[in-house]
mmCIF file with all atom_site columns, C-alpha atoms in Angstrom:
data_model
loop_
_atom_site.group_PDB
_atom_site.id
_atom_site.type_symbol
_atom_site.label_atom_id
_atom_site.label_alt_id
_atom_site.label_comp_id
_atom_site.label_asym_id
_atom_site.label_entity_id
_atom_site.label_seq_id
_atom_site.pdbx_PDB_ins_code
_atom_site.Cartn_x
_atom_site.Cartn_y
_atom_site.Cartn_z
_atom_site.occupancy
_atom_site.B_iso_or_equiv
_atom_site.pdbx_formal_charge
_atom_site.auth_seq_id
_atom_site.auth_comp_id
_atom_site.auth_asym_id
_atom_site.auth_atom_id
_atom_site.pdbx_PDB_model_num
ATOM 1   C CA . UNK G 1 1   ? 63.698  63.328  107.936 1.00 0.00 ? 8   UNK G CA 1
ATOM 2   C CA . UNK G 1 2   ? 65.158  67.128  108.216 1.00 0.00 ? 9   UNK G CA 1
ATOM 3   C CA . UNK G 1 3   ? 61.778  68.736  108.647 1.00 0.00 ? 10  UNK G CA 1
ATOM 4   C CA . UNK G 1 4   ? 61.153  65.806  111.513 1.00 0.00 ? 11  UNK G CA 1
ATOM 5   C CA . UNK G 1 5   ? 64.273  66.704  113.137 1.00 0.00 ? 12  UNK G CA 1
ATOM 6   C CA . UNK G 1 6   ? 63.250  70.747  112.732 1.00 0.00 ? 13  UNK G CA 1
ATOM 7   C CA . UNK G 1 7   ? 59.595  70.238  114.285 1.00 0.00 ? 14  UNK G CA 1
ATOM 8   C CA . UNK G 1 8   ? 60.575  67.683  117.043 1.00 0.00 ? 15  UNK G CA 1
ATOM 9   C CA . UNK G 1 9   ? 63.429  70.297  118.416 1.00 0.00 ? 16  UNK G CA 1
ATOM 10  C CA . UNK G 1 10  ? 61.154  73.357  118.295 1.00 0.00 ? 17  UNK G CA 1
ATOM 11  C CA . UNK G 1 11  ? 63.689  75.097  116.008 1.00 0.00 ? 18  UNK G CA 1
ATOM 12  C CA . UNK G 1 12  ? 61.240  76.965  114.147 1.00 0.00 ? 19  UNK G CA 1
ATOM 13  C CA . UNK G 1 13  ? 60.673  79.171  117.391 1.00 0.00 ? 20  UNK G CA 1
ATOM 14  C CA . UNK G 1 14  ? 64.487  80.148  117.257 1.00 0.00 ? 21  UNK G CA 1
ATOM 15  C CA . UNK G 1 15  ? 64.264  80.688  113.344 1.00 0.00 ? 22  UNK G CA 1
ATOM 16  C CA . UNK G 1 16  ? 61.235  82.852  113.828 1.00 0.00 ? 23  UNK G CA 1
ATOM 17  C CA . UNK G 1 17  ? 63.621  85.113  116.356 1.00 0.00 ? 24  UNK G CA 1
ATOM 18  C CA . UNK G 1 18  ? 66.763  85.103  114.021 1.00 0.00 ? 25  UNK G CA 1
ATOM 19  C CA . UNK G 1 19  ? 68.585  83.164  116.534 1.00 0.00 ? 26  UNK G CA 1
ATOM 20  C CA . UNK G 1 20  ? 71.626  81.554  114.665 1.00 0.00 ? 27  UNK G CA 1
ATOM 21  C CA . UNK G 1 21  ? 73.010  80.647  117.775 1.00 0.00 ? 28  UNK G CA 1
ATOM 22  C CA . UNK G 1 22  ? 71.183  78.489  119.455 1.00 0.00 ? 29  UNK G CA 1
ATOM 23  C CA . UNK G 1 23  ? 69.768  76.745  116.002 1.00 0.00 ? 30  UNK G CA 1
ATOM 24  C CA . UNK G 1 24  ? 73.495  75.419  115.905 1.00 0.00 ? 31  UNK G CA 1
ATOM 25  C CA . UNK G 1 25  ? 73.801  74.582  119.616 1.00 0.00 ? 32  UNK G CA 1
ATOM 26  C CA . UNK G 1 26  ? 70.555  72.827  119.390 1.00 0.00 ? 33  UNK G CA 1
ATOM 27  C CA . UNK G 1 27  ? 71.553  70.850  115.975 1.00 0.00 ? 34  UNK G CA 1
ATOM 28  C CA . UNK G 1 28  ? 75.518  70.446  117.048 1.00 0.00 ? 35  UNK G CA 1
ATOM 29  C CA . UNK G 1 29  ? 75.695  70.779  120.697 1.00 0.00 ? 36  UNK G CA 1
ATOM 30  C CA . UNK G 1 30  ? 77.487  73.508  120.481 1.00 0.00 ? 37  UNK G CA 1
ATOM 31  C CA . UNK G 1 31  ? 79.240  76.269  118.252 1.00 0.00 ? 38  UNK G CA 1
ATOM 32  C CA . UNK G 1 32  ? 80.759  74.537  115.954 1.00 0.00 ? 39  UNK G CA 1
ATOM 33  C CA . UNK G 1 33  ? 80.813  76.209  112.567 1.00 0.00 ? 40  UNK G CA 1
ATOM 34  C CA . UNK G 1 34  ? 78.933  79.408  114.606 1.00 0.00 ? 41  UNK G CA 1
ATOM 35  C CA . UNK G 1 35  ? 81.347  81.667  112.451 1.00 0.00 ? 42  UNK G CA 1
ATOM 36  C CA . UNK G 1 36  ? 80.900  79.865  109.161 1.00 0.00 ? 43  UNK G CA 1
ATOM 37  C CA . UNK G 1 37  ? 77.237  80.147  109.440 1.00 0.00 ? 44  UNK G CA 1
ATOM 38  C CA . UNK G 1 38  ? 76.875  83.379  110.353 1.00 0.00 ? 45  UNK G CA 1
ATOM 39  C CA . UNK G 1 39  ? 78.876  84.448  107.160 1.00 0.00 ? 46  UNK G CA 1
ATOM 40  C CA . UNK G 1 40  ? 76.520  82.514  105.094 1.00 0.00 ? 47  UNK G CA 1
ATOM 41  C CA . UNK G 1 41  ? 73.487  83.912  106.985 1.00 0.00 ? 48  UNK G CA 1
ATOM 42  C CA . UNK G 1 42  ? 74.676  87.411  106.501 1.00 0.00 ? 49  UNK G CA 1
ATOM 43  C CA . UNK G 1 43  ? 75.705  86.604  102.928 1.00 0.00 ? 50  UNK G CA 1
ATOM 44  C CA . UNK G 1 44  ? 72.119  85.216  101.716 1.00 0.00 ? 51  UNK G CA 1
ATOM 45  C CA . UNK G 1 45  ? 70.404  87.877  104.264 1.00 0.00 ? 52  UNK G CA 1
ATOM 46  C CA . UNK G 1 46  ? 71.712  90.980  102.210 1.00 0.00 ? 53  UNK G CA 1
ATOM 47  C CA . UNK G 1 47  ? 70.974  89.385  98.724  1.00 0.00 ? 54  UNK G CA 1
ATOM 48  C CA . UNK G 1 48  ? 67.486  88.598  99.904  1.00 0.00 ? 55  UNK G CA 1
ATOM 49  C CA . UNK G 1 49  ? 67.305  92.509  100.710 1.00 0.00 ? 56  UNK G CA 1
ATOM 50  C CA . UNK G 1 50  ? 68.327  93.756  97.627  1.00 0.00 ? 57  UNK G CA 1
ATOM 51  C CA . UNK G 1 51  ? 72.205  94.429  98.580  1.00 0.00 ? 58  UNK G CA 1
ATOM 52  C CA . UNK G 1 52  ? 75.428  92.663  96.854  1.00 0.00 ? 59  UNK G CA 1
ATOM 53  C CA . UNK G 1 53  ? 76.321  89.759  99.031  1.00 0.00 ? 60  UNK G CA 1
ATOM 54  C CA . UNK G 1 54  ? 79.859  91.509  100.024 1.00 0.00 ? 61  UNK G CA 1
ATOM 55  C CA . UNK G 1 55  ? 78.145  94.868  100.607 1.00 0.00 ? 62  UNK G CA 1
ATOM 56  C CA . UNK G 1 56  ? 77.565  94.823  104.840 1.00 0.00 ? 63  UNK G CA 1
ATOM 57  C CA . UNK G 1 57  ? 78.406  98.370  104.820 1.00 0.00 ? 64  UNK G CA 1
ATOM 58  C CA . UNK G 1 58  ? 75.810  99.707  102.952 1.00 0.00 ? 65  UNK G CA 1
ATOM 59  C CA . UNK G 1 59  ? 73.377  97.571  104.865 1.00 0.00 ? 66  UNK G CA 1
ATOM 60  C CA . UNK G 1 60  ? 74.630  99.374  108.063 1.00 0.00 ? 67  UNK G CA 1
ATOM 61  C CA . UNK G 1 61  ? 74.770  102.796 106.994 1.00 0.00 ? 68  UNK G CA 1
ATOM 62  C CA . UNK G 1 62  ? 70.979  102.445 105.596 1.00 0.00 ? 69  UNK G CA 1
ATOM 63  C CA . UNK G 1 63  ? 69.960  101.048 108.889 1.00 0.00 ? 70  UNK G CA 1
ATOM 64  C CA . UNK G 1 64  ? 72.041  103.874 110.653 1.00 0.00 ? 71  UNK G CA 1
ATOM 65  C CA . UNK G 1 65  ? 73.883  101.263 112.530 1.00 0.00 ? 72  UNK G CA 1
ATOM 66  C CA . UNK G 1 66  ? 78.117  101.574 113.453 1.00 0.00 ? 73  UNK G CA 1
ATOM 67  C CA . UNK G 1 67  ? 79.326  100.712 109.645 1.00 0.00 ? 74  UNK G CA 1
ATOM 68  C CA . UNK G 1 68  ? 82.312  98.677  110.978 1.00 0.00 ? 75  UNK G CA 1
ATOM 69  C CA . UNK G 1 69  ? 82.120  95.712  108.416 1.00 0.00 ? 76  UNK G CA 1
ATOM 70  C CA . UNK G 1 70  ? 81.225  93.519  111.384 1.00 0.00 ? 77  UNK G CA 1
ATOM 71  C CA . UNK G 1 71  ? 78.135  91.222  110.875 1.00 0.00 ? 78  UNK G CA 1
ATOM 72  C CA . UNK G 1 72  ? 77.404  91.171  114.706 1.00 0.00 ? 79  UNK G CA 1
ATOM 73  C CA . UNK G 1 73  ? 74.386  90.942  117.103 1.00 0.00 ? 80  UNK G CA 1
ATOM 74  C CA . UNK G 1 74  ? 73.440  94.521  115.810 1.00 0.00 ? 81  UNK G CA 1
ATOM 75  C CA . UNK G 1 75  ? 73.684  93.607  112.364 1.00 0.00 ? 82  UNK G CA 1
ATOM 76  C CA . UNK G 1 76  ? 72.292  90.273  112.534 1.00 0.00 ? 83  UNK G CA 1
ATOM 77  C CA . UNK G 1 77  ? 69.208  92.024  114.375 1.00 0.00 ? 84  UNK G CA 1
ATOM 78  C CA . UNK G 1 78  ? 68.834  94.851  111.971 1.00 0.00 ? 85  UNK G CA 1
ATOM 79  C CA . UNK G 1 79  ? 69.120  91.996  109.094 1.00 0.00 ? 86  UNK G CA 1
ATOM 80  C CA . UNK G 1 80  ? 66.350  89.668  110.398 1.00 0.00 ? 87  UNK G CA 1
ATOM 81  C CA . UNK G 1 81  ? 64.011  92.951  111.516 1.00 0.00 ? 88  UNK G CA 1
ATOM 82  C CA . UNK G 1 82  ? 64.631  93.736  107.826 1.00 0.00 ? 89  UNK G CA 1
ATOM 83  C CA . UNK G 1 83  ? 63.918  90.367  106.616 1.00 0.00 ? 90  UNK G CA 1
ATOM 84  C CA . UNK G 1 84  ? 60.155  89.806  108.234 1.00 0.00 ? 91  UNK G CA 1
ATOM 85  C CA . UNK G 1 85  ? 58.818  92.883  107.240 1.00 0.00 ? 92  UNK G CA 1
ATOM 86  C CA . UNK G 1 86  ? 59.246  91.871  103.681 1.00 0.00 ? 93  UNK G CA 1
ATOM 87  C CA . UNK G 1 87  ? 56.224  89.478  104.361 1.00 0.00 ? 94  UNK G CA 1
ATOM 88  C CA . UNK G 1 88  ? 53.862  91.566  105.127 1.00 0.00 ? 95  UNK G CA 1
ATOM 89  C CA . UNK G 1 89  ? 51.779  90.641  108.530 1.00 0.00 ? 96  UNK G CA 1
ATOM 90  C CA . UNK G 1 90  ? 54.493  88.953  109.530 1.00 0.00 ? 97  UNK G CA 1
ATOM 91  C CA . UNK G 1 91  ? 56.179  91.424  112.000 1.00 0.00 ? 98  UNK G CA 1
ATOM 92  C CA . UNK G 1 92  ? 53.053  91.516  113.707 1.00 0.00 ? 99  UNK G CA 1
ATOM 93  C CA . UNK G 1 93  ? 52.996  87.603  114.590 1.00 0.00 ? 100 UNK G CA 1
ATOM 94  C CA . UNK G 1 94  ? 53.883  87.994  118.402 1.00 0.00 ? 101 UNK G CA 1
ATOM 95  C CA . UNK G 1 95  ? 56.442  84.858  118.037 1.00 0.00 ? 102 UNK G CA 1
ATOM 96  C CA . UNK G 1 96  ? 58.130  86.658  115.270 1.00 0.00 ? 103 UNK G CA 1
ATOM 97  C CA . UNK G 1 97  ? 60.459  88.564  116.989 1.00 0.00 ? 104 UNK G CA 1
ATOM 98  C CA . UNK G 1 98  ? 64.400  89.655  117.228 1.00 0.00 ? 105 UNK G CA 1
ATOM 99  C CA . UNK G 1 99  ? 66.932  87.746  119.068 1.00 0.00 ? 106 UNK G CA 1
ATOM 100 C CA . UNK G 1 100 ? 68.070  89.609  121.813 1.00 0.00 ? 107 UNK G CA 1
ATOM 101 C CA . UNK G 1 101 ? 71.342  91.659  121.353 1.00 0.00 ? 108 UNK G CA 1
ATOM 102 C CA . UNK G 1 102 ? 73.814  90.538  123.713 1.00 0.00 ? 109 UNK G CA 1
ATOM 103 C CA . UNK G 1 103 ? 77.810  91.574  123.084 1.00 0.00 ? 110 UNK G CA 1
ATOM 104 C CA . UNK G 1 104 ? 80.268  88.736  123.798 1.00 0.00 ? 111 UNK G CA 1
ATOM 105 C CA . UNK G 1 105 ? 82.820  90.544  126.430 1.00 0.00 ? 112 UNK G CA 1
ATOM 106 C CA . UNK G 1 106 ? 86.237  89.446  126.209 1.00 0.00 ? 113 UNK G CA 1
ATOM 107 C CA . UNK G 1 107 ? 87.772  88.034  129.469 1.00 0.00 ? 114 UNK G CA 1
ATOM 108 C CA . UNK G 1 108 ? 91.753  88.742  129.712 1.00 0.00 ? 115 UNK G CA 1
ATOM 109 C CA . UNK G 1 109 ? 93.805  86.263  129.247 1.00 0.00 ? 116 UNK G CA 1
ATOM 110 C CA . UNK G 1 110 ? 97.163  85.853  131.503 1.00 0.00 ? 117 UNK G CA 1
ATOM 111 C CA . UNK G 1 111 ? 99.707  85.889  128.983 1.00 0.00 ? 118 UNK G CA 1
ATOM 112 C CA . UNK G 1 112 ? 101.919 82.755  130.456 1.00 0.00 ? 119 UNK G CA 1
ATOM 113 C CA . UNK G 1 113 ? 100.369 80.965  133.599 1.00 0.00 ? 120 UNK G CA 1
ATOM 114 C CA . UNK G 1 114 ? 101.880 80.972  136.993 1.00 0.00 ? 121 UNK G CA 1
ATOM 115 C CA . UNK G 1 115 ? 103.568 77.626  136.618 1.00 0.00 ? 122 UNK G CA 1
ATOM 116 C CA . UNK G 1 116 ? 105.995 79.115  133.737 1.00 0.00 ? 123 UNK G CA 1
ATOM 117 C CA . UNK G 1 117 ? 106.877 82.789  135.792 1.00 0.00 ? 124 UNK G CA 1
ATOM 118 C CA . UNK G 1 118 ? 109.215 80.230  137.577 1.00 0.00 ? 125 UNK G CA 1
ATOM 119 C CA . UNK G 1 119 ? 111.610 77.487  136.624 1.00 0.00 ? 126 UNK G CA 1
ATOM 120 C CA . UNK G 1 120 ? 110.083 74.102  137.124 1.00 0.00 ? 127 UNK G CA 1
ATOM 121 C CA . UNK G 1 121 ? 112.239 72.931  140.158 1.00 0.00 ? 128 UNK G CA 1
ATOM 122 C CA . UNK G 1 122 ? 110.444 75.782  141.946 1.00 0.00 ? 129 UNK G CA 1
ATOM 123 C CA . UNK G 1 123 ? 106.911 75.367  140.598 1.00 0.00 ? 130 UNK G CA 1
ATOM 124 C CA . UNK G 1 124 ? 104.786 74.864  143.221 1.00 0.00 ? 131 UNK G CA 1
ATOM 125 C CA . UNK G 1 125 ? 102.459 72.177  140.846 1.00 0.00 ? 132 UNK G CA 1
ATOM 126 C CA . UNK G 1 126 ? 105.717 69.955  140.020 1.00 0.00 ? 133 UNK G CA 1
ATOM 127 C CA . UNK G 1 127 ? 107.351 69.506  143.313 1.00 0.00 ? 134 UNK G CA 1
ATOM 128 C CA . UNK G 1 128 ? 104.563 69.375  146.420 1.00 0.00 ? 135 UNK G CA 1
ATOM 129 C CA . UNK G 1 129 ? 102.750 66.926  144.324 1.00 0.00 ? 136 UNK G CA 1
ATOM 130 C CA . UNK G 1 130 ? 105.732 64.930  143.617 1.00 0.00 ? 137 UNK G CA 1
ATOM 131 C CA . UNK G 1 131 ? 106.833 64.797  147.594 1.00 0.00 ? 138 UNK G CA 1
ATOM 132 C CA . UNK G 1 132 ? 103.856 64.542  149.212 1.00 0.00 ? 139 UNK G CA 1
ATOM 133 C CA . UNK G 1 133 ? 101.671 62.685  147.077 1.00 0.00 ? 140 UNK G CA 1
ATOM 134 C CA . UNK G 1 134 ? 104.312 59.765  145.768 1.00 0.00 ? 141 UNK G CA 1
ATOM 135 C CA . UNK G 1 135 ? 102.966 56.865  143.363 1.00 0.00 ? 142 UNK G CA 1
ATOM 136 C CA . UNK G 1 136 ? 99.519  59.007  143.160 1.00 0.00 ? 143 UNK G CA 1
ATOM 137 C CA . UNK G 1 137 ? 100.921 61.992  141.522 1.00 0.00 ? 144 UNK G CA 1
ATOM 138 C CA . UNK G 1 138 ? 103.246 59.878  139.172 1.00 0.00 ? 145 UNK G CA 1
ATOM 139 C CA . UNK G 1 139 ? 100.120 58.041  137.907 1.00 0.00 ? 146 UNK G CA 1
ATOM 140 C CA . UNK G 1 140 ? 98.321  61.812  137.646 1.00 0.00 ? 147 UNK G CA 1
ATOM 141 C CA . UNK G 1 141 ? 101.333 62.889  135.568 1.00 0.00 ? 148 UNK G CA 1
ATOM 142 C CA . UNK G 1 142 ? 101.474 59.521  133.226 1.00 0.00 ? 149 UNK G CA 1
ATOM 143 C CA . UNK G 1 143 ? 97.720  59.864  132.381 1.00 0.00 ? 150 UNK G CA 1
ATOM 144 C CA . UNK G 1 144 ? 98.034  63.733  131.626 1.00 0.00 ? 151 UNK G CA 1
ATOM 145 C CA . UNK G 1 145 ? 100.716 62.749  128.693 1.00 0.00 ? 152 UNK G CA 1
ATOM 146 C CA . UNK G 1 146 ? 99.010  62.628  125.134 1.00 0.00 ? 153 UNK G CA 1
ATOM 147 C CA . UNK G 1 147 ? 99.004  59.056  123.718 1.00 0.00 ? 154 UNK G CA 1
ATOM 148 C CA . UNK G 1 148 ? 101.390 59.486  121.134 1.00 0.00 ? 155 UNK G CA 1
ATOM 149 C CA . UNK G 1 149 ? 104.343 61.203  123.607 1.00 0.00 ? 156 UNK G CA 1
ATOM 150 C CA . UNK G 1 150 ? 103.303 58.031  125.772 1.00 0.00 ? 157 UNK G CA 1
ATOM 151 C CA . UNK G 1 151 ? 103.788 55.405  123.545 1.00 0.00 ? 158 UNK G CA 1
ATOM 152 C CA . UNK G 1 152 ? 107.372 56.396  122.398 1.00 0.00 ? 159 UNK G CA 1
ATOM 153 C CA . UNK G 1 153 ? 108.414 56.694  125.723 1.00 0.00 ? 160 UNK G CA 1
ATOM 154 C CA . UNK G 1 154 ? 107.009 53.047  126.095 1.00 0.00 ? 161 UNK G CA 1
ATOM 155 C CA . UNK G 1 155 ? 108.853 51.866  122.945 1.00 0.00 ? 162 UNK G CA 1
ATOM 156 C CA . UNK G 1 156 ? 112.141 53.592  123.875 1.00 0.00 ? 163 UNK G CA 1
ATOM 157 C CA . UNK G 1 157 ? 112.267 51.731  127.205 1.00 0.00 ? 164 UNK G CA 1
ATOM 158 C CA . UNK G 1 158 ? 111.249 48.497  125.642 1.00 0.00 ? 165 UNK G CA 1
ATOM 159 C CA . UNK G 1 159 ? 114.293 49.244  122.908 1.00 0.00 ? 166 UNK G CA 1
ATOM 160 C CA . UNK G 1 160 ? 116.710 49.750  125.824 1.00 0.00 ? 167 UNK G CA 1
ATOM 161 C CA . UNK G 1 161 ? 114.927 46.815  127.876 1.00 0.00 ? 168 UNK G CA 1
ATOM 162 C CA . UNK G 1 162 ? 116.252 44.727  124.845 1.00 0.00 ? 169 UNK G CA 1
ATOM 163 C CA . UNK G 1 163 ? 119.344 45.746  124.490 1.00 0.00 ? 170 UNK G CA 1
ATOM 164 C CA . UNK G 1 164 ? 120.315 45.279  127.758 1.00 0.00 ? 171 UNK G CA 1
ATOM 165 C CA . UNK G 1 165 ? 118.553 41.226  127.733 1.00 0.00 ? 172 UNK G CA 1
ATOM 166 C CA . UNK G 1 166 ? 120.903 41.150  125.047 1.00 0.00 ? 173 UNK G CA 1
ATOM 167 C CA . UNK G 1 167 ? 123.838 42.306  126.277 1.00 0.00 ? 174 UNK G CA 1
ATOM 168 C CA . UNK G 1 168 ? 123.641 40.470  129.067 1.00 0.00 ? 175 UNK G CA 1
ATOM 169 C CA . UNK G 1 169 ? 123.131 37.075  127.150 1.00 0.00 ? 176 UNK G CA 1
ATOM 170 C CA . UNK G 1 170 ? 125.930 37.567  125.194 1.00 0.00 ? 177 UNK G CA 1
ATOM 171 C CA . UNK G 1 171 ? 128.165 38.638  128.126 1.00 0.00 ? 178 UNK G CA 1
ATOM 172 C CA . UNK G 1 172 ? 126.608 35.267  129.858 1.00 0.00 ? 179 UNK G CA 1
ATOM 173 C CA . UNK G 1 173 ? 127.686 33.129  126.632 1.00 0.00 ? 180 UNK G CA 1
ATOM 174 C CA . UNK G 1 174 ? 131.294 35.081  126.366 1.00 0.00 ? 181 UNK G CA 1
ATOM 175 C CA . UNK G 1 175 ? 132.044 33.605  130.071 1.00 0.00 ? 182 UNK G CA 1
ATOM 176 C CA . UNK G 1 176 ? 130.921 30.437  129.348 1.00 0.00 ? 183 UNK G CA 1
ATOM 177 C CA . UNK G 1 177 ? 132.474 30.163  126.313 1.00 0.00 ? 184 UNK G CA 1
ATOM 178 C CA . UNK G 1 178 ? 136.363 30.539  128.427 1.00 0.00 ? 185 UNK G CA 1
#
C-alpha cells in the first residue's frame, strides 16, 4: 500500500529533487512535523556521507557553506547534491536535480493588536458593532466563544435560573402557608 500511495502522488519526482517540503504537504496537507523531519533527514543525510549524525558543522565547512549549525535550504541542498553523486550517473539524470533554495523571510509581527492599545469601552471592534448591529453582533460574539467558556456560562445561568424557581416556590408556599 505505501509504494501505491508514493507512485499514485508522483512523490518520487519531489524525492528525486530533495524536496522535503512538499513530500510532507503532499502526504499531510501541510507542514506538520516539517521540523521533525527535516532533523531526521539531516540526521540520516550526514551518516550516509560519512559524517557523525550531530556533526552539521563539519558538513558545512567541507562544502564551504556559512557553518551556522543551521540545517537550512543551503544545507539541505548541499546535502542532497552530496547525496546523488554517490551513485554514480545519477547526477546526470535530468530529473535528478536540487530543490530550489528559497529563504523563508520573516514578516513583523505587531506586538499587541490595535484593539488592546485602547481600553475596551473605546475599541472601535466592541462598541460600533454592539450599537449598530444589535442581535447580529451578539450572535457574532456568542459563536466566537470557545465551547468550553460557553458551556459554563450556560450552566451558571441555568444554576441561578434554579435557584431563583426555587426561591420563588418556597416564597409562594411561605404565603400560603399564613
Amino acid at each position: 500500500m505505501p509504494l501505491f500511495y508514493w507512485d499514485t502522488r508522483d512523490l518520487n519526482r519531489w524525492a528525486d529533487q530533495g524536496d522535503a517540503e512538499t513530500i510532507t504537504k503532499k502526504i499531510n496537507g501541510g507542514k506538520n512535523g516539517l521540523a521533525d523531519r527535516f532533523d531526521r533527514l539531516a540526521r540520516i543525510s550526514l551518516v550516509l556521507l560519512g559524517y557523525r549524525a550531530d556533526n552539521i558543522l563539519q558538513f558545512q565547512a567541507d562544502q564551504r557553506l556559512q557553518v551556522d549549525g543551521d540545517v537550512g535550504p543551503k544545507t539541505r541542498a548541499a546535502m542532497h547534491t552530496a547525496l546523488v553523486a554517490l551513485t554514480p550517473g545519477e547526477a546526470a539524470r535530468p530529473e535528478v536535480k536540487a530543490a530550489p533554495v528559497t529563504e523563508e523571510k520573516l514578516v513583523p509581527v505587531p506586538v499587541t493588536p490595535p484593539s488592546l492599545d485602547a481600553p475596551w469601552w473605546k475599541s472601535k471592534e466592541v462598541i460600533t458593532p454592539s450599537v449598530i448591529g444589535g442581535g447580529a453582533s451578539l450572535l457574532t460574539a456568542i459563536g466566537g466563544i470557545p465551547w468550553q467558556n460557553l458551556l459554563l456560562i450556560l450552566i451558571a445561568f441555568a444554576g441561578i435560573a434554579g435557584f431563583l424557581y426555587w426561591r420563588k416556590n418556597a416564597d409562594r408556599k411561605a404565603v400560603a402557608n399564613r
